[in-house]
Amino acid sequence: MGSQGGFYQSKEFLDLVKSIGEARSKAEEDRIVLNEIETLKRRISEPDIPKRKMKEYIIRLVYIEMLGHDASFGYIHAVKMTHDDSLLVKRTGYLAVTLFLNEDHDLIILIVNTIQKDLKSDNYLVVCAALNAVCKLINEETIPAVLPQAMELLAHPKEAVRKKAIMALHRFYQKSPSSVSHLVSNFRKRLCDNDPGVMGATLCPLFELIARDVNSYKDLVISFVSILKQVAERRLSKAYDYHQMPAPFIQIKLLKILALLGSGDKQASENMYTVVGDIFRKCDSSSNIGNAVLYECICCVSSIYPNPKLLESAADVISRFLKSDSHNLKYMGIDALGRLIKISPEIAEQHQLAVIDCLEDPDDTLKRKTFELLYKMTKSTNVEVIVDRMIDYMISINDNHYKTEIASRCVELAEQFAPSNQWFIQTMNRVFEHAGDLVNIKVAHNLMRLIAEGFGEDDDNADTKLRSSAVESYLRILGEPKLPSVFLQVICWVLGEYGTADGMFSASDITGKLCDVAEAYSNDETVKAYATTALMKIYAFEIAARRKVDMLPECQSLMEELLASHSTDLQQRAYELQAVIGLDAHAVACIMPSDASCEDIEVDRDLSFLNDYIQEAIEKGAQPYIPESERSGMLNISNFRNQDHHEASSHGLRFEAYELPKPAVQSRIPQTLIASTEIVPVPEPMYPRESYQTTMPSIPSDAGSAELKLRLEGVQKKWGRSTYTPATSTSNSTSQKTVNGTSQGDGASTVSSMRETYDSRKPQVEVSHEKQKLAASLFGGSSKTEKSPATGHKAAKASSHVVEKSHVPKSSLEVASEKATPAQQPPDLLDLGEPTATSTALQLDPFKQLEGLLDATEVASAVNGAPAASRSPDIMALYADTAAGIHNKNDADLLSGLSNPSVTNMPGTTAMPQVTQSSSKGPNPKDSLEKDALVRQMGVNPSSQNPNLFKDLLG
Amino acid sequence: MIHFVLLISRQGKVRLTKWYSTYSKKERSKVLRELSGVILTRGPRLCNFVEWRGLKVVYKRYASLYFCMCIDPDGNELEILEIIHHYVEVLDRYFGSVCELDLIYNFHKAYYILDEILISGELQESSKRTVVRSVAAQDSLVEAAKEETGSTISNIIAHAAK
């Protein structure tokens, strides 16, 4: 086919492209583009520009816009171009507007008419161009304008048009599902289209429809299965083959649909088992596309009603992925593993070392994916290790987006599985310290509430201990510079509520610290407000306890400053503080009851306490209150207003001609009545939380209601009292007192100790202890060497340990647990009685696997390193001599053009042409020569800058 | 769904951008800046995927050009890699052993071809033959039109000469 059309643009344009190509810096590029913008601005507004010229200007605008500059001055010309009669010009116009305009742009309204006309054109190419534009430009408002035509085009004789019409309707559905909901049957019909392309395209909208409402499409299961079967059996035309696979993209789409339809539906799933099994068998796992289909099969299998055979096949594929050298496949393997462990959690164990390798891989993408997997498999036995790792990683990265995500995951896991309160507080402290400003404020509120409410135990003592330890840790942390605002808020609040509660710290200690905070973060008004309120609480508690209150001098000066603050909020708090200090002990105790932040108070929504007052007023001749809905005299006016409003909002633009006016005003009244009731605002008082605390004695209720919105109820259930069962551990030590969640740990450790016994027979392999330990703690300790029983217990024991001795830091925990091993041993020994041969064999696997991986990666990296090294000086040299080097370079380029191994099947090529190799591929040399010659003819010599420009992309 | 397609050269020059989701101009240049920073600096033999702002970017290098597509987090990355390859193969068939230079000077053609493969962020046609044919059909019409305009221009010139 050759370089069709070649470089038929004008010299001017070619020069522009060339000079941009040669620009050495972004600044230079910008300067050239700005110049070009000036030129175009001038030229494009000249009168009577020939169409051809105009077309080129528009393409130049596209170029400018592509480089990130603003070409909006030319948009209108692109729009005008779509009106042109000649397809050549029109097509350029459509291309430009689809690239320039987002669907909310004002100019779109000017194109709708043209699109409407073009959709009716006899020339199918015009229709196609218009449909392309429809897909990009039509928004919710303009859908009604083109919907009827798009509908008709579904029956167009040309398959290209039908296909695009389907995609356009799909787009409409995405924009506004209600606009095409009556057309669903058309999608079903198109599924039986003769053309596989149209059928394939129809799968897109069907996928989306099914995703939103599975149950209406269950009848299609059989059809989808039979289509998939036919595709897999190569019944489609050869043209749809891709790298020897029969229509893989269609297979993938179908598998996605089946996954939706079979989810939780045994009957539907049973229909799919055979075909999915067939694909598992037939798929070529050596090509990338084959693996793509296999991956989709795994997704499908893990979504539909489980079938043991398929799960087995899926597990096989996953282990192949994980053992592969390719990072891509490892990544997919980790992802697939995350899907499958939901159904068969035991599968993770055989891959634990591979997973840990991925966790330590230098590739960030792989690492993150692995964290995602760990997140999915966190249990109360491994939560400490996992969250610890996650936080370490969180601290090490700069990407705020991901930091936020991983921080919220840490918080979620900590809330769900925390083995002890102390650990929870410490973990939260770390998260807040390093990502405080990134976590959701709700998390902070949650933490405050947890500290205030305790953890569901009836044991007040434990709560008090927890609070003291929180206070203690916060006082320590306050010494560090630059804490995040959210964290400071938590600290201030906790210090205010519980700073002096246990008598360990005096009021002056705490108030001094609070003043320091207010001073150190004087720009942060929220923190200052929290600190002020906390001060007030401390003083109030002192007064209530009938102790003498001495205000520290720094506190007094802070108050003076705040009394004159620009922020009314801070001012009010300061005044309230002053007022509270002046009151007597009884009054203060009523205003600021100690530790009452979680108590409920009733809110009288009917304001019934005002009844007497109202009665009195009415007796004195006041008018009784009439609810708005009953005010008859006002009805008409408000109705009309509502009506206007209603029409404007619901209809939007109309694209058909106006009807004749009808005198039908009356019939609308009931409708508007409904609308008017909706519009009546229901006032619900919403105040910021702290302001309540300072103003009224009604803190507790407000706190309660605010926290209802924080969705905290579930949290407590997850790791509070409800999961706690007071059973003492069965196999483990008898001396342990089970407190808070230990019982879970014990249960798991029983299981793991059984597993360990299998492993102790395994031969020693060179795997670092570090890794094994990690594996053991992550996976509940299944793969181990002799030493492993100790590590195996680590996770389970660690949790109980923390409870026993509340303040043991992490590292010493490990040591402690190892020392304690003898005591823990007996149950293991008991379990030794039942080792099985099969499992030993199975457990051997991960080590071999690891070895294999290590070798392979080493070899591969060595191989990979060499050519890279040898190549780079080459390129550098080419860059170095700009003038003299041209000839050499072109030769090299031509050669690289020659060296093009078969295009058809190269799954993993990174496509760096090898200069030395010279096998030829059809028309290549000729083409390259032609291109080169043409470029020279045009007077463009970009080769001097970038030798790569001539390289075959597929070479 | 594919949110956008980017072609970036190894030097960080933009060769093609196609946005299927709505991005303002500011966001677009931010995306380009951020992603070219991330992708061009990634070493060899790493994953061809990058997690980015809750989405995933799949990229592949062909000679000195990086082809990048951004997809939803639950998409099939390997499939996207093959869609990229599919596109490159079609480009190769159309241009005849395509190289970066072809795309630099004929970027609008690259857009036309992309429009036949992807539409509103979905794969619309997976048969190379069909894609090449429909692009060729449009080209032939353009050729015809060109001849036509050519003749009218010559008519005009003839007129002017009189």
Short mmCIF file of N, CA and C in Angstrom, two decimals, chain A residues 2-4 6-7 9 13-14 17 20-21 23 59 63 65-66 70 75 87-88 91-92 95 99 102 125 132 136 163-164 167 171 239-240 242-243 249 253 288-289 292 295-296 327-328 331-332 363 365 401 864 879 903 907 909-912 921 924 927 931 940 946 948-954, chain B residues 1 11 13 15-16 19-20 22-23 25 28 42 45-49 51 53-54 56 60-64 76-79 81-83 85-86 88-89 92 94-102 104-109 111-112 115-116 119-120 122-127 137-139 141-142:
data_model
loop_
_atom_site.label_atom_id
_atom_site.label_comp_id
_atom_site.label_asym_id
_atom_site.label_seq_id
_atom_site.Cartn_x
_atom_site.Cartn_y
_atom_site.Cartn_z
N GLY A 2 2.01 1.14 0.66
CA GLY A 2 2.96 2.26 0.62
C GLY A 2 2.51 3.44 1.43
N SER A 3 3.31 4.44 1.50
CA SER A 3 2.96 5.65 2.23
C SER A 3 1.97 6.45 1.43
N GLN A 4 0.75 6.13 1.63
CA GLN A 4 -0.28 6.73 0.81
C GLN A 4 -0.34 8.23 0.97
N GLY A 6 1.49 10.28 0.87
CA GLY A 6 2.79 10.87 1.16
C GLY A 6 2.67 12.16 1.93
N PHE A 7 3.54 13.07 1.66
CA PHE A 7 3.55 14.33 2.39
C PHE A 7 2.99 15.42 1.50
N GLN A 9 1.22 17.86 2.27
CA GLN A 9 0.99 19.15 2.87
C GLN A 9 2.00 20.16 2.32
N PHE A 13 3.94 23.79 6.39
CA PHE A 13 3.55 22.88 7.46
C PHE A 13 4.69 21.91 7.78
N LEU A 14 5.29 21.41 6.72
CA LEU A 14 6.39 20.48 6.94
C LEU A 14 7.51 21.14 7.71
N VAL A 17 6.57 21.24 11.39
CA VAL A 17 6.76 19.96 12.06
C VAL A 17 8.24 19.69 12.27
N ILE A 20 9.76 21.87 14.99
CA ILE A 20 9.36 21.39 16.31
C ILE A 20 10.12 20.12 16.66
N GLY A 21 10.29 19.30 15.65
CA GLY A 21 11.05 18.07 15.87
C GLY A 21 12.47 18.37 16.29
N ALA A 23 13.43 21.12 17.88
CA ALA A 23 13.52 21.98 19.06
C ALA A 23 14.23 21.23 20.17
N ILE A 59 -5.70 21.27 10.11
CA ILE A 59 -4.81 20.22 10.56
C ILE A 59 -3.66 20.80 11.37
N TYR A 63 -2.59 20.02 15.25
CA TYR A 63 -1.21 19.78 15.66
C TYR A 63 -0.86 20.63 16.88
N GLU A 65 -2.87 21.96 19.02
CA GLU A 65 -3.65 21.52 20.17
C GLU A 65 -3.04 20.24 20.78
N MET A 66 -2.58 19.39 19.88
CA MET A 66 -1.97 18.15 20.33
C MET A 66 -0.73 18.42 21.19
N ASP A 70 -3.34 26.24 23.07
CA ASP A 70 -4.74 26.56 22.91
C ASP A 70 -5.01 26.99 21.47
N TYR A 75 -11.65 26.97 16.54
CA TYR A 75 -12.69 25.94 16.66
C TYR A 75 -13.85 26.21 15.72
N LEU A 87 -16.84 15.52 0.99
CA LEU A 87 -16.50 14.61 2.09
C LEU A 87 -15.07 14.84 2.58
N LEU A 88 -14.21 15.11 1.61
CA LEU A 88 -12.81 15.35 1.92
C LEU A 88 -12.66 16.42 2.99
N ARG A 91 -14.68 15.52 6.35
CA ARG A 91 -14.02 14.55 7.20
C ARG A 91 -12.98 15.23 8.10
N THR A 92 -12.23 16.14 7.50
CA THR A 92 -11.26 16.88 8.29
C THR A 92 -11.96 17.69 9.37
N LEU A 95 -13.03 15.38 12.11
CA LEU A 95 -11.87 14.94 12.89
C LEU A 95 -11.46 16.03 13.88
N LEU A 99 -11.65 16.16 18.07
CA LEU A 99 -10.44 16.29 18.88
C LEU A 99 -10.47 17.55 19.75
N ASN A 102 -14.97 19.01 23.89
CA ASN A 102 -15.56 18.06 24.82
C ASN A 102 -17.07 18.16 24.68
N LEU A 125 -19.99 6.68 3.72
CA LEU A 125 -18.80 7.24 4.35
C LEU A 125 -19.13 8.53 5.11
N ASN A 132 -19.04 8.89 13.90
CA ASN A 132 -17.84 9.08 14.72
C ASN A 132 -18.00 10.31 15.60
N LYS A 136 -18.57 11.06 20.00
CA LYS A 136 -17.74 11.90 20.86
C LYS A 136 -18.52 13.12 21.38
N LYS A 163 -22.34 -1.03 12.74
CA LYS A 163 -21.41 -1.15 13.86
C LYS A 163 -21.27 0.17 14.61
N LYS A 164 -21.09 1.23 13.83
CA LYS A 164 -20.92 2.53 14.47
C LYS A 164 -22.21 3.00 15.11
N MET A 167 -22.43 1.45 18.41
CA MET A 167 -21.54 2.10 19.37
C MET A 167 -22.10 3.46 19.80
N ARG A 171 -23.04 4.68 23.51
CA ARG A 171 -22.62 5.94 24.13
C ARG A 171 -23.82 6.67 24.74
N ALA A 239 -10.44 -13.63 9.00
CA ALA A 239 -10.03 -12.24 9.17
C ALA A 239 -10.02 -11.84 10.65
N TYR A 240 -10.77 -12.56 11.46
CA TYR A 240 -10.83 -12.21 12.87
C TYR A 240 -9.78 -12.92 13.70
N TYR A 242 -6.33 -13.56 15.31
CA TYR A 242 -5.29 -12.64 15.74
C TYR A 242 -4.19 -13.47 16.35
N HIS A 243 -3.04 -13.46 15.73
CA HIS A 243 -1.91 -14.28 16.18
C HIS A 243 -2.34 -15.72 16.40
N PHE A 249 -10.49 -11.07 20.93
CA PHE A 249 -11.11 -9.92 21.58
C PHE A 249 -12.59 -10.18 21.84
N LYS A 253 -14.52 -10.47 25.53
CA LYS A 253 -15.76 -9.74 25.86
C LYS A 253 -16.84 -10.71 26.32
N ASN A 288 0.99 -13.69 24.03
CA ASN A 288 0.43 -12.72 24.96
C ASN A 288 -1.09 -12.71 24.89
N ILE A 289 -1.61 -12.80 23.67
CA ILE A 289 -3.07 -12.74 23.53
C ILE A 289 -3.70 -13.99 24.15
N ALA A 292 -3.95 -13.34 27.66
CA ALA A 292 -5.03 -12.40 27.94
C ALA A 292 -6.36 -13.14 28.07
N TYR A 295 -6.38 -15.21 31.26
CA TYR A 295 -6.63 -14.36 32.42
C TYR A 295 -8.12 -14.06 32.55
N GLU A 296 -8.74 -13.79 31.42
CA GLU A 296 -10.17 -13.50 31.45
C GLU A 296 -10.96 -14.74 31.88
N HIS A 327 7.40 -9.80 33.81
CA HIS A 327 6.75 -9.05 34.88
C HIS A 327 5.27 -8.88 34.62
N ASN A 328 4.95 -8.74 33.37
CA ASN A 328 3.54 -8.59 33.03
C ASN A 328 2.74 -9.78 33.52
N TYR A 331 2.43 -9.94 37.23
CA TYR A 331 1.41 -8.97 37.66
C TYR A 331 0.02 -9.55 37.49
N MET A 332 -0.21 -10.12 36.31
CA MET A 332 -1.52 -10.70 36.07
C MET A 332 -1.76 -11.87 37.02
N ASP A 363 10.09 -3.26 40.84
CA ASP A 363 9.02 -2.68 40.02
C ASP A 363 7.86 -2.24 40.91
N THR A 365 4.96 -1.06 40.19
CA THR A 365 3.64 -1.52 39.79
C THR A 365 3.34 -2.89 40.40
N HIS A 401 -1.57 10.40 45.60
CA HIS A 401 -2.79 9.67 45.31
C HIS A 401 -2.73 8.28 45.89
N ASN A 864 19.97 -9.17 29.06
CA ASN A 864 19.33 -7.91 28.71
C ASN A 864 20.29 -6.75 28.84
N TYR A 879 24.06 10.93 17.89
CA TYR A 879 23.61 12.24 18.30
C TYR A 879 24.73 13.26 18.19
N VAL A 903 5.96 -9.96 10.72
CA VAL A 903 5.15 -9.04 11.50
C VAL A 903 4.04 -9.76 12.23
N PRO A 907 4.63 -11.62 19.98
CA PRO A 907 3.92 -11.18 21.17
C PRO A 907 4.72 -10.25 22.06
N THR A 909 7.71 -8.64 21.67
CA THR A 909 8.82 -7.83 21.18
C THR A 909 8.78 -6.42 21.73
N THR A 910 9.91 -5.96 22.16
CA THR A 910 9.98 -4.56 22.53
C THR A 910 10.37 -3.74 21.32
N ALA A 911 10.59 -4.43 20.22
CA ALA A 911 10.76 -3.74 18.96
C ALA A 911 11.92 -2.79 18.92
N MET A 912 13.06 -3.21 19.39
CA MET A 912 14.27 -2.46 19.14
C MET A 912 14.97 -3.15 17.98
N LYS A 921 12.08 -7.94 4.55
CA LYS A 921 10.64 -8.16 4.63
C LYS A 921 9.97 -7.39 3.52
N ASN A 924 9.92 -3.45 2.25
CA ASN A 924 10.52 -2.54 3.19
C ASN A 924 11.60 -1.61 2.67
N ASP A 927 10.29 1.00 0.41
CA ASP A 927 9.50 2.00 1.11
C ASP A 927 10.36 3.00 1.83
N LYS A 931 10.55 6.93 1.24
CA LYS A 931 10.26 7.91 2.28
C LYS A 931 11.41 8.88 2.45
N VAL A 940 13.18 18.50 3.99
CA VAL A 940 13.09 18.28 5.43
C VAL A 940 14.11 17.22 5.79
N ASN A 946 17.04 12.92 15.08
CA ASN A 946 16.51 11.73 15.71
C ASN A 946 16.60 10.54 14.78
N ASN A 948 15.91 7.69 15.19
CA ASN A 948 14.87 6.69 15.37
C ASN A 948 13.67 6.90 14.46
N LEU A 949 13.60 8.09 13.91
CA LEU A 949 12.39 8.42 13.17
C LEU A 949 12.12 7.45 12.04
N PHE A 950 13.19 6.87 11.50
CA PHE A 950 12.99 5.99 10.36
C PHE A 950 12.81 4.54 10.76
N LYS A 951 12.95 4.29 12.01
CA LYS A 951 12.90 2.89 12.44
C LYS A 951 11.50 2.35 12.32
N ASP A 952 11.42 1.17 11.80
CA ASP A 952 10.12 0.51 11.75
C ASP A 952 9.61 0.29 13.15
N LEU A 953 8.37 0.66 13.37
CA LEU A 953 7.82 0.44 14.69
C LEU A 953 7.74 -1.04 15.00
N LEU A 954 7.45 -1.81 13.99
CA LEU A 954 7.30 -3.24 14.24
C LEU A 954 8.59 -4.00 14.07
N MET B 1 -13.34 0.30 29.67
CA MET B 1 -13.32 1.40 28.71
C MET B 1 -11.93 2.06 28.70
N GLN B 11 11.78 10.99 23.35
CA GLN B 11 12.26 12.30 23.80
C GLN B 11 11.16 13.08 24.53
N LYS B 13 8.22 13.84 23.15
CA LYS B 13 7.39 14.63 22.24
C LYS B 13 6.07 13.91 21.99
N ARG B 15 3.04 12.65 19.97
CA ARG B 15 2.77 12.33 18.57
C ARG B 15 1.29 12.16 18.29
N LEU B 16 0.53 11.82 19.28
CA LEU B 16 -0.90 11.67 19.07
C LEU B 16 -1.59 11.64 20.44
N TRP B 19 -8.71 11.57 23.40
CA TRP B 19 -9.35 11.53 24.72
C TRP B 19 -10.77 11.00 24.57
N TYR B 20 -11.05 9.90 25.21
CA TYR B 20 -12.41 9.36 25.13
C TYR B 20 -13.24 9.78 26.33
N THR B 22 -13.86 12.85 29.31
CA THR B 22 -13.77 14.30 29.28
C THR B 22 -12.62 14.78 30.16
N TYR B 23 -11.70 15.48 29.53
CA TYR B 23 -10.61 16.11 30.27
C TYR B 23 -10.50 17.56 29.80
N LYS B 25 -8.55 21.16 29.17
CA LYS B 25 -7.24 21.36 28.57
C LYS B 25 -6.12 21.30 29.61
N ARG B 28 -5.53 17.81 30.56
CA ARG B 28 -4.83 17.08 29.51
C ARG B 28 -3.34 17.29 29.59
N ARG B 42 10.72 4.60 33.15
CA ARG B 42 10.67 3.22 33.63
C ARG B 42 11.72 2.38 32.92
N ARG B 45 12.22 -4.27 31.06
CA ARG B 45 11.84 -5.51 31.75
C ARG B 45 10.92 -5.32 32.94
N LEU B 46 10.41 -4.15 33.12
CA LEU B 46 9.39 -3.99 34.15
C LEU B 46 8.02 -4.25 33.52
N CYS B 47 6.99 -4.19 34.34
CA CYS B 47 5.64 -4.35 33.80
C CYS B 47 5.36 -3.26 32.76
N ASN B 48 4.51 -3.60 31.83
CA ASN B 48 4.06 -2.58 30.89
C ASN B 48 2.86 -1.83 31.43
N PHE B 49 2.64 -1.90 32.72
CA PHE B 49 1.47 -1.27 33.32
C PHE B 49 1.91 -0.31 34.41
N GLU B 51 0.05 1.97 37.55
CA GLU B 51 -1.18 2.40 38.22
C GLU B 51 -1.07 3.89 38.43
N ARG B 53 -3.45 7.31 39.48
CA ARG B 53 -4.67 7.99 39.92
C ARG B 53 -5.88 7.06 39.94
N GLY B 54 -5.67 5.88 40.43
CA GLY B 54 -6.80 4.95 40.51
C GLY B 54 -7.14 4.30 39.18
N LYS B 56 -5.45 2.60 35.35
CA LYS B 56 -4.24 1.90 34.94
C LYS B 56 -3.82 2.35 33.55
N LYS B 60 3.34 0.44 25.66
CA LYS B 60 4.27 -0.46 25.01
C LYS B 60 5.16 0.37 24.09
N ARG B 61 6.40 0.00 24.06
CA ARG B 61 7.34 0.77 23.26
C ARG B 61 7.56 0.08 21.93
N TYR B 62 7.43 0.84 20.87
CA TYR B 62 7.76 0.36 19.53
C TYR B 62 8.83 1.28 18.98
N ALA B 63 10.00 0.74 18.72
CA ALA B 63 11.14 1.55 18.33
C ALA B 63 11.25 2.72 19.31
N SER B 64 11.10 3.94 18.85
CA SER B 64 11.29 5.06 19.77
C SER B 64 9.95 5.65 20.23
N ASN B 76 -8.57 -5.63 31.54
CA ASN B 76 -7.62 -6.71 31.27
C ASN B 76 -6.40 -6.11 30.57
N GLU B 77 -5.31 -5.96 31.29
CA GLU B 77 -4.14 -5.26 30.76
C GLU B 77 -3.54 -5.96 29.55
N LEU B 78 -3.52 -7.29 29.60
CA LEU B 78 -2.92 -8.01 28.48
C LEU B 78 -3.72 -7.77 27.21
N GLU B 79 -5.03 -7.67 27.37
CA GLU B 79 -5.86 -7.40 26.21
C GLU B 79 -5.52 -6.03 25.62
N LEU B 81 -2.74 -4.45 25.82
CA LEU B 81 -1.44 -4.55 25.12
C LEU B 81 -1.65 -5.03 23.70
N GLU B 82 -2.57 -5.98 23.55
CA GLU B 82 -2.82 -6.51 22.22
C GLU B 82 -3.62 -5.54 21.37
N ILE B 83 -4.45 -4.74 21.98
CA ILE B 83 -5.16 -3.72 21.20
C ILE B 83 -4.14 -2.72 20.65
N HIS B 85 -1.09 -3.40 20.00
CA HIS B 85 -0.37 -4.10 18.94
C HIS B 85 -1.21 -4.18 17.66
N HIS B 86 -2.47 -4.42 17.86
CA HIS B 86 -3.42 -4.45 16.75
C HIS B 86 -3.37 -3.13 15.97
N VAL B 88 -0.93 -0.97 15.94
CA VAL B 88 0.38 -0.82 15.28
C VAL B 88 0.42 -1.67 14.02
N GLU B 89 -0.15 -2.86 14.09
CA GLU B 89 -0.15 -3.70 12.90
C GLU B 89 -0.96 -3.10 11.77
N ASP B 92 0.99 -0.42 10.33
CA ASP B 92 2.06 -0.99 9.53
C ASP B 92 1.56 -1.41 8.15
N TYR B 94 -1.04 -0.19 6.67
CA TYR B 94 -1.48 0.99 5.92
C TYR B 94 -0.30 1.75 5.35
N PHE B 95 0.67 2.02 6.19
CA PHE B 95 1.81 2.81 5.73
C PHE B 95 2.86 1.96 5.04
N GLY B 96 2.84 0.66 5.29
CA GLY B 96 3.90 -0.19 4.77
C GLY B 96 5.14 0.01 5.61
N SER B 97 5.41 -0.90 6.50
CA SER B 97 6.46 -0.77 7.51
C SER B 97 6.53 0.65 8.06
N VAL B 98 5.61 0.88 8.94
CA VAL B 98 5.43 2.22 9.49
C VAL B 98 6.62 2.62 10.37
N CYS B 99 6.99 3.87 10.31
CA CYS B 99 8.00 4.38 11.24
C CYS B 99 7.50 5.68 11.86
N GLU B 100 8.22 6.15 12.83
CA GLU B 100 7.75 7.33 13.56
C GLU B 100 7.51 8.51 12.63
N LEU B 101 8.37 8.61 11.63
CA LEU B 101 8.26 9.73 10.71
C LEU B 101 6.90 9.76 10.01
N ASP B 102 6.41 8.56 9.65
CA ASP B 102 5.09 8.50 9.02
C ASP B 102 4.05 9.12 9.92
N ILE B 104 4.53 11.26 12.32
CA ILE B 104 4.74 12.68 12.58
C ILE B 104 4.08 13.52 11.50
N TYR B 105 4.30 13.11 10.25
CA TYR B 105 3.78 13.94 9.15
C TYR B 105 2.35 13.59 8.77
N ASN B 106 1.91 12.41 9.16
CA ASN B 106 0.55 12.01 8.79
C ASN B 106 -0.27 11.71 10.03
N PHE B 107 -0.09 12.55 11.04
CA PHE B 107 -0.78 12.22 12.30
C PHE B 107 -2.29 12.17 12.11
N HIS B 108 -2.80 12.98 11.17
CA HIS B 108 -4.25 12.95 10.98
C HIS B 108 -4.71 11.60 10.45
N LYS B 109 -3.85 10.96 9.67
CA LYS B 109 -4.21 9.62 9.18
C LYS B 109 -4.21 8.62 10.32
N TYR B 111 -5.02 9.30 13.18
CA TYR B 111 -6.29 9.51 13.87
C TYR B 111 -7.43 8.79 13.14
N TYR B 112 -7.45 8.93 11.81
CA TYR B 112 -8.52 8.28 11.07
C TYR B 112 -8.51 6.77 11.30
N ASP B 115 -9.77 5.90 14.66
CA ASP B 115 -11.24 6.01 14.70
C ASP B 115 -11.94 4.77 14.17
N GLU B 116 -11.24 4.03 13.32
CA GLU B 116 -11.85 2.80 12.81
C GLU B 116 -11.64 1.63 13.76
N ILE B 119 -13.79 3.24 19.24
CA ILE B 119 -14.82 4.26 19.20
C ILE B 119 -15.38 4.40 20.60
N SER B 120 -15.51 5.61 21.02
CA SER B 120 -15.88 5.95 22.40
C SER B 120 -15.23 5.01 23.42
N GLU B 122 -14.06 2.02 23.19
CA GLU B 122 -14.22 0.57 23.09
C GLU B 122 -13.64 0.09 21.77
N LEU B 123 -13.22 -1.16 21.78
CA LEU B 123 -12.73 -1.74 20.54
C LEU B 123 -13.92 -1.98 19.63
N GLN B 124 -13.92 -1.37 18.46
CA GLN B 124 -15.08 -1.58 17.60
C GLN B 124 -14.81 -2.61 16.51
N GLU B 125 -13.56 -2.81 16.16
CA GLU B 125 -13.31 -3.76 15.08
C GLU B 125 -11.99 -4.47 15.35
N SER B 126 -12.04 -5.79 15.37
CA SER B 126 -10.82 -6.51 15.68
C SER B 126 -10.25 -7.21 14.45
N SER B 127 -10.87 -6.99 13.29
CA SER B 127 -10.32 -7.58 12.08
C SER B 127 -9.48 -6.54 11.35
N ALA B 137 -11.30 2.76 1.74
CA ALA B 137 -12.51 3.27 1.08
C ALA B 137 -12.59 4.78 1.22
N GLN B 138 -12.28 5.25 2.43
CA GLN B 138 -12.33 6.70 2.63
C GLN B 138 -11.25 7.38 1.80
N ASP B 139 -10.08 6.76 1.75
CA ASP B 139 -8.98 7.37 1.00
C ASP B 139 -9.31 7.46 -0.48
N LEU B 141 -12.08 7.78 -1.84
CA LEU B 141 -13.02 8.86 -2.06
C LEU B 141 -12.29 10.20 -2.02
N VAL B 142 -11.36 10.26 -1.10
CA VAL B 142 -10.58 11.49 -0.99
C VAL B 142 -9.78 11.71 -2.27
#
